[in-house]
CSV table of C-alpha atoms in Angstrom, one decimal:
chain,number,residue,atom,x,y,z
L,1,UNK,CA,0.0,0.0,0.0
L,2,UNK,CA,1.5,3.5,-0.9
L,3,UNK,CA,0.6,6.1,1.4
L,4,UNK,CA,-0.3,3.8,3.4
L,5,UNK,CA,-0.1,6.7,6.2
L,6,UNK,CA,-3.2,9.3,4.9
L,7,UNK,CA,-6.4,8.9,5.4
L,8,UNK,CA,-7.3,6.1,2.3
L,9,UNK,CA,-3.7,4.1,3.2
L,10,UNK,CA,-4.6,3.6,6.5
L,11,UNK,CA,-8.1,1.9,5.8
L,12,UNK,CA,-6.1,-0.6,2.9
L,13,UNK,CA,-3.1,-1.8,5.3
L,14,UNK,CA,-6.2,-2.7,7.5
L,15,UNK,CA,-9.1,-4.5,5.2
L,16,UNK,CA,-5.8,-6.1,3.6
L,17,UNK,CA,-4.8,-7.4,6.8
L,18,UNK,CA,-7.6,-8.5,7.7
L,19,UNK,CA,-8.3,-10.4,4.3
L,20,UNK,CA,-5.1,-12.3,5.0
L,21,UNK,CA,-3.1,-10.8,3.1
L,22,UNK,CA,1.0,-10.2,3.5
L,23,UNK,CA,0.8,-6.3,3.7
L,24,UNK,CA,4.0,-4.0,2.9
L,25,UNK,CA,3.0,-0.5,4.0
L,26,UNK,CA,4.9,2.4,2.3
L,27,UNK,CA,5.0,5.9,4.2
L,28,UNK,CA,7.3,8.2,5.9
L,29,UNK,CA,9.6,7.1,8.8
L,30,UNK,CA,7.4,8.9,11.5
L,31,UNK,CA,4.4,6.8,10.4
L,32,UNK,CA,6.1,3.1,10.9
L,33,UNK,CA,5.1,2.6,14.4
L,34,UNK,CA,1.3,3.3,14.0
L,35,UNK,CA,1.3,0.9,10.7
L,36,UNK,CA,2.6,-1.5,12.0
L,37,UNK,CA,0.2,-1.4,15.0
L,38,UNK,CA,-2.7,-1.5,12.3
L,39,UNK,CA,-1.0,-4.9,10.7
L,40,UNK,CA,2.1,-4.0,8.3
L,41,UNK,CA,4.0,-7.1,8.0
L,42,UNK,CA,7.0,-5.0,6.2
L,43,UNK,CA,7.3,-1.0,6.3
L,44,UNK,CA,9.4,0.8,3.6
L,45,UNK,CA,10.0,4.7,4.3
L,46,UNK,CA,10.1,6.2,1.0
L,47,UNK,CA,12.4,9.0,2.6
L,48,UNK,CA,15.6,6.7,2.9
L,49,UNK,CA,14.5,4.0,-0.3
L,50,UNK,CA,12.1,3.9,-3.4
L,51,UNK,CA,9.2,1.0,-3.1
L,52,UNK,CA,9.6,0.2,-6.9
L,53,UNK,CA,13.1,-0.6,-6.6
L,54,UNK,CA,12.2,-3.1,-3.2
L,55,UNK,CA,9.5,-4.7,-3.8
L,56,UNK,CA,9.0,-7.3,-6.5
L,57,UNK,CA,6.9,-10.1,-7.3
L,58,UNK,CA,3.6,-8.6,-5.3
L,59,UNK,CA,0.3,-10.0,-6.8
L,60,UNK,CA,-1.4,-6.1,-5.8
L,61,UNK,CA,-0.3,-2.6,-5.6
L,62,UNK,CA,-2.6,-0.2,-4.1
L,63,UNK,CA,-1.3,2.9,-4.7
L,64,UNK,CA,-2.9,5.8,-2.4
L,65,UNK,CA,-1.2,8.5,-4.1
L,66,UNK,CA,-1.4,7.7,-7.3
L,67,UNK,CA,-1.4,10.4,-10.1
L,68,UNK,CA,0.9,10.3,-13.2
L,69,UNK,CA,3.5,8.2,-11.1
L,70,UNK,CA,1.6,5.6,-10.6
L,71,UNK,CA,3.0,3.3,-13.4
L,72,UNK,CA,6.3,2.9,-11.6
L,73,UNK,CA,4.7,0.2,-9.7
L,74,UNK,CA,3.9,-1.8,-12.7
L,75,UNK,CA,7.3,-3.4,-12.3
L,76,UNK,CA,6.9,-4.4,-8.6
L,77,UNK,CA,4.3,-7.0,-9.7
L,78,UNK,CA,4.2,-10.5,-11.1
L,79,UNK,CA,2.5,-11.4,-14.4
L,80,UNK,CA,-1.6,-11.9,-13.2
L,81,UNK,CA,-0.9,-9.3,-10.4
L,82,UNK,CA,-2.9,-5.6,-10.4
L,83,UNK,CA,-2.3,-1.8,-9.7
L,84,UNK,CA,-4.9,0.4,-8.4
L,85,UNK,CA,-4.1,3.5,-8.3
L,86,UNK,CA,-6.9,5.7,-6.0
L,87,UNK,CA,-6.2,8.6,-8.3
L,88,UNK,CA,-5.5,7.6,-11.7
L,89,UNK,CA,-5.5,10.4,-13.3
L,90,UNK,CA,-2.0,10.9,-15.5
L,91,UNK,CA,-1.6,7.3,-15.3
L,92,UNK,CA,-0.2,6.6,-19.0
L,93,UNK,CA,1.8,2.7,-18.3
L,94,UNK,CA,-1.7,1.2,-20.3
L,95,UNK,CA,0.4,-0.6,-22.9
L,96,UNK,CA,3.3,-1.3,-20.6
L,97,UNK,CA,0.9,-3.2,-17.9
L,98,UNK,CA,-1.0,-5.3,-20.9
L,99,UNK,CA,2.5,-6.4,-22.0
L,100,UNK,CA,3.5,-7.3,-18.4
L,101,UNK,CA,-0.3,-9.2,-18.1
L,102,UNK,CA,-0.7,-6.5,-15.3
L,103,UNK,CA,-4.3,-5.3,-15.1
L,104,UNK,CA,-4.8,-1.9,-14.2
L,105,UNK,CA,-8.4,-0.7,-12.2
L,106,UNK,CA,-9.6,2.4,-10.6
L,107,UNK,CA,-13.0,2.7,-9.3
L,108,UNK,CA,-15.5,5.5,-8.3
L,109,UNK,CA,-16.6,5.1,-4.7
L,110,UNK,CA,-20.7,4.5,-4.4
L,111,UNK,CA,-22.6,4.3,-1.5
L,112,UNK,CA,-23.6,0.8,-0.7
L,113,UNK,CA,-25.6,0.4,2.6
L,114,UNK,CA,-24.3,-3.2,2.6
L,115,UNK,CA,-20.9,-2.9,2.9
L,116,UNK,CA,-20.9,0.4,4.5
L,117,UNK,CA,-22.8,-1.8,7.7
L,118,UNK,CA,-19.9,-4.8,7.4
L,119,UNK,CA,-17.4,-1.8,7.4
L,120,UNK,CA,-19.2,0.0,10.5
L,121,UNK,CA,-19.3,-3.1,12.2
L,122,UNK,CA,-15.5,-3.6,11.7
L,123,UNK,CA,-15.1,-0.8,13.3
L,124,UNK,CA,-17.6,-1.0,16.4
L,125,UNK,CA,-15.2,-4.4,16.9
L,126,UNK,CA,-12.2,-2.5,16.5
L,127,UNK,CA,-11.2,-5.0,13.8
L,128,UNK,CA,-10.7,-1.5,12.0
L,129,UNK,CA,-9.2,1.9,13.5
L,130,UNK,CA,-9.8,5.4,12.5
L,131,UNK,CA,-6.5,7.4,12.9
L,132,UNK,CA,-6.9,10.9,13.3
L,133,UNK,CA,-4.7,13.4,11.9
L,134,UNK,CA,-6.2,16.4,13.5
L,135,UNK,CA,-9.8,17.7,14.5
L,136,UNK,CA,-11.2,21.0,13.4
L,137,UNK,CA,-14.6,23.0,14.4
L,138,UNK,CA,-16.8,23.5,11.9
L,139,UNK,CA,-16.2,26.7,11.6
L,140,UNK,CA,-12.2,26.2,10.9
L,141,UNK,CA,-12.9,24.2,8.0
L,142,UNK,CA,-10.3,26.2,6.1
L,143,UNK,CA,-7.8,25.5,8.9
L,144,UNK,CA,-8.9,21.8,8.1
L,145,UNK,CA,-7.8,22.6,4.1
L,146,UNK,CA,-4.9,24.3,5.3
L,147,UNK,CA,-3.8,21.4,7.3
L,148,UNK,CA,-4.7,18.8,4.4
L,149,UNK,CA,-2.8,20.8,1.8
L,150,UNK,CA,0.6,21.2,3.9
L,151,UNK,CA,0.5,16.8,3.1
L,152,UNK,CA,2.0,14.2,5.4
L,153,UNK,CA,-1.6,13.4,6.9
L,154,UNK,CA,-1.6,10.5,9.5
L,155,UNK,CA,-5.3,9.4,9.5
L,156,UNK,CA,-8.1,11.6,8.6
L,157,UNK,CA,-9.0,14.9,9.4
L,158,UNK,CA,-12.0,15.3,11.2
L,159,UNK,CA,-14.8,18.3,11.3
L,160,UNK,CA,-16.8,18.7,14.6
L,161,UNK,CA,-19.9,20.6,14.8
């Protein structure tokens, strides 16, 4: 998971994990601790080494930053495996991943009461943990913007009435 840190990342170490799945979290070095609390088998800081050149072989990338960079990861997967990038816009590896047999998926998030209860419930459990970055009034949205575009968000960041 790339970004594994902000406030998408930190959900996808956690439904991976709990899918059984190996889960390589990528972030900065003040983020390690709390990822690996959430499940991180391995943690790469991107600060002190570059994912794409680590990691190899991975059946999945999900890619939390995404963005024209994206296609870097295209190499850290095996033949069958998949990228998906949560913003894919820029991407531009399309005829690199069909030769490598990589499929390549982004999706647009809909409401579905369904899964949105199994999620809720994962979290009443505390088989799932919200991490919060910082909380805001209402009335400080901007401050909340402020804070979101300075980056390096552990968690979300939260709005109270």
């Amino acid at each position: 998971v790339n970004g594994a840190g902000g406030g998408v990342g930190h959900f996808a170490v956690q439904l991976a994990k709990w899918k059984g799945a190996h889960v390589i979290a990528v972030a900065s070095g003040k983020q390690e601790s709390i990822l690996r609390e959430l499940g991180a088998d391995q943690y790469i800081d991107y600060t002190k080494g570059n994912a794409d050149e680590i990691v190899s072989d991975a059946d999945l990338v999900v890619d939390c930053v995404g963005g024209p960079a994206t296609g870097r990861f295209l190499k850290t997967l095996k033949k069958g495996g998949a990228l998906f990038p949560i913003f894919p816009l820029g991407f531009s590896g399309a005829a690199e991943a069909e030769k490598s047999g990589v499929t390549v998926s982004a999706t647009q998030v809909r409401s579905n009461g369904r899964q949105l209860s199994e999620l809720a419930g994962l979290i009443d459990n505390g088989i799932i943990k919200v991490v919060i970055d910082s909380v805001f009034p209402l009335a400080d949205a901007r401050k909340a913007h402020e804070r979101a575009a300075k980056g390096n968000i552990q968690g979300k960041i939260a709005l109270t009435a």
